[in-house]
Short mmCIF file of C-alpha atoms in Angstrom, two decimals:
data_model
loop_
_atom_site.label_atom_id
_atom_site.label_comp_id
_atom_site.label_asym_id
_atom_site.label_seq_id
_atom_site.Cartn_x
_atom_site.Cartn_y
_atom_site.Cartn_z
CA UNK P 207 22.45 11.57 -6.46
CA UNK P 208 23.06 13.11 -2.36
CA UNK P 209 23.08 16.31 -4.01
CA UNK P 210 19.74 16.10 -5.79
CA UNK P 211 18.17 14.69 -2.32
CA UNK P 212 19.39 17.54 -1.04
CA UNK P 213 18.31 20.04 -3.29
CA UNK P 214 14.93 18.29 -2.49
CA UNK P 215 15.26 18.35 1.03
CA UNK P 216 15.95 22.01 0.90
CA UNK P 217 12.83 22.83 -1.73
CA UNK P 218 10.64 20.62 0.79
CA UNK P 219 11.49 22.83 3.76
CA UNK P 220 11.20 26.02 2.03
CA UNK P 221 7.79 25.06 0.66
CA UNK P 222 5.48 26.30 3.65
CA UNK P 223 7.03 29.83 2.61
CA UNK P 224 6.80 29.90 -1.03
CA UNK P 225 4.51 31.50 -3.56
CA UNK P 226 0.64 30.01 -4.35
CA UNK P 227 2.11 29.18 -7.79
CA UNK P 228 5.15 27.01 -6.82
CA UNK P 229 2.55 25.06 -4.11
CA UNK P 230 0.29 24.15 -6.84
CA UNK P 231 2.67 22.70 -9.16
CA UNK P 232 4.20 20.36 -6.10
CA UNK P 233 1.00 18.95 -5.61
CA UNK P 234 0.24 18.87 -9.30
CA UNK P 235 3.23 16.85 -9.39
CA UNK P 236 2.17 14.83 -6.31
CA UNK P 237 -1.26 13.65 -7.53
CA UNK P 238 0.32 12.96 -11.06
CA UNK P 239 2.76 10.32 -9.66
CA UNK P 240 0.13 9.07 -7.22
CA UNK P 241 -2.11 8.29 -9.68
CA UNK P 242 0.66 6.86 -11.80
CA UNK P 243 1.39 4.81 -8.95
CA UNK P 244 -2.19 3.99 -8.29
CA UNK P 245 -2.85 2.74 -12.00
CA UNK P 246 0.62 0.44 -11.78
CA UNK P 247 -0.78 -1.33 -9.02
CA UNK P 248 -4.38 -1.43 -10.00
CA UNK P 249 -3.11 -3.25 -13.63
CA UNK P 250 -1.04 -5.19 -11.52
CA UNK P 251 -3.49 -6.53 -9.60
CA UNK P 252 -5.55 -6.89 -12.00
CA UNK P 253 -3.73 -9.35 -14.06
CA UNK P 254 -2.41 -11.13 -10.88
CA UNK P 255 -6.30 -11.95 -9.85
CA UNK P 256 -7.58 -13.49 -13.14
CA UNK P 257 -9.18 -9.60 -13.95
CA UNK P 258 -10.09 -10.41 -17.39
CA UNK P 259 -11.46 -14.40 -16.49
CA UNK P 260 -15.22 -13.89 -15.64
CA UNK P 261 -17.12 -16.40 -14.23
CA UNK P 262 -20.50 -15.43 -15.55
CA UNK P 263 -22.72 -18.25 -17.54
CA UNK P 264 -23.17 -17.80 -21.00
CA UNK P 265 -26.35 -19.06 -22.92
CA UNK P 266 -26.11 -22.03 -24.41
CA UNK P 267 -27.10 -21.38 -28.25
CA UNK P 268 -29.18 -24.48 -29.92
CA UNK P 269 -29.99 -24.64 -33.90
CA UNK P 270 -33.33 -24.19 -35.13
CA UNK P 271 -35.34 -27.56 -35.70
CA UNK P 272 -37.71 -27.94 -38.80
CA UNK P 273 -40.73 -29.44 -37.23
#
């Protein structure tokens, strides 16, 4: 675990001197991780805050009566 974190830290330190392809791939990976975290937070908030329960007023339906 320590070796992987050291490798990641080394790559992050070398990022300003990296070629544009490496910078673009790093940005894409960061955006993907950010989107996944955002969707997980939104799903949690939606389910915890009764997002599926709507408080709208439904129209009552009455049967037709023949007069």
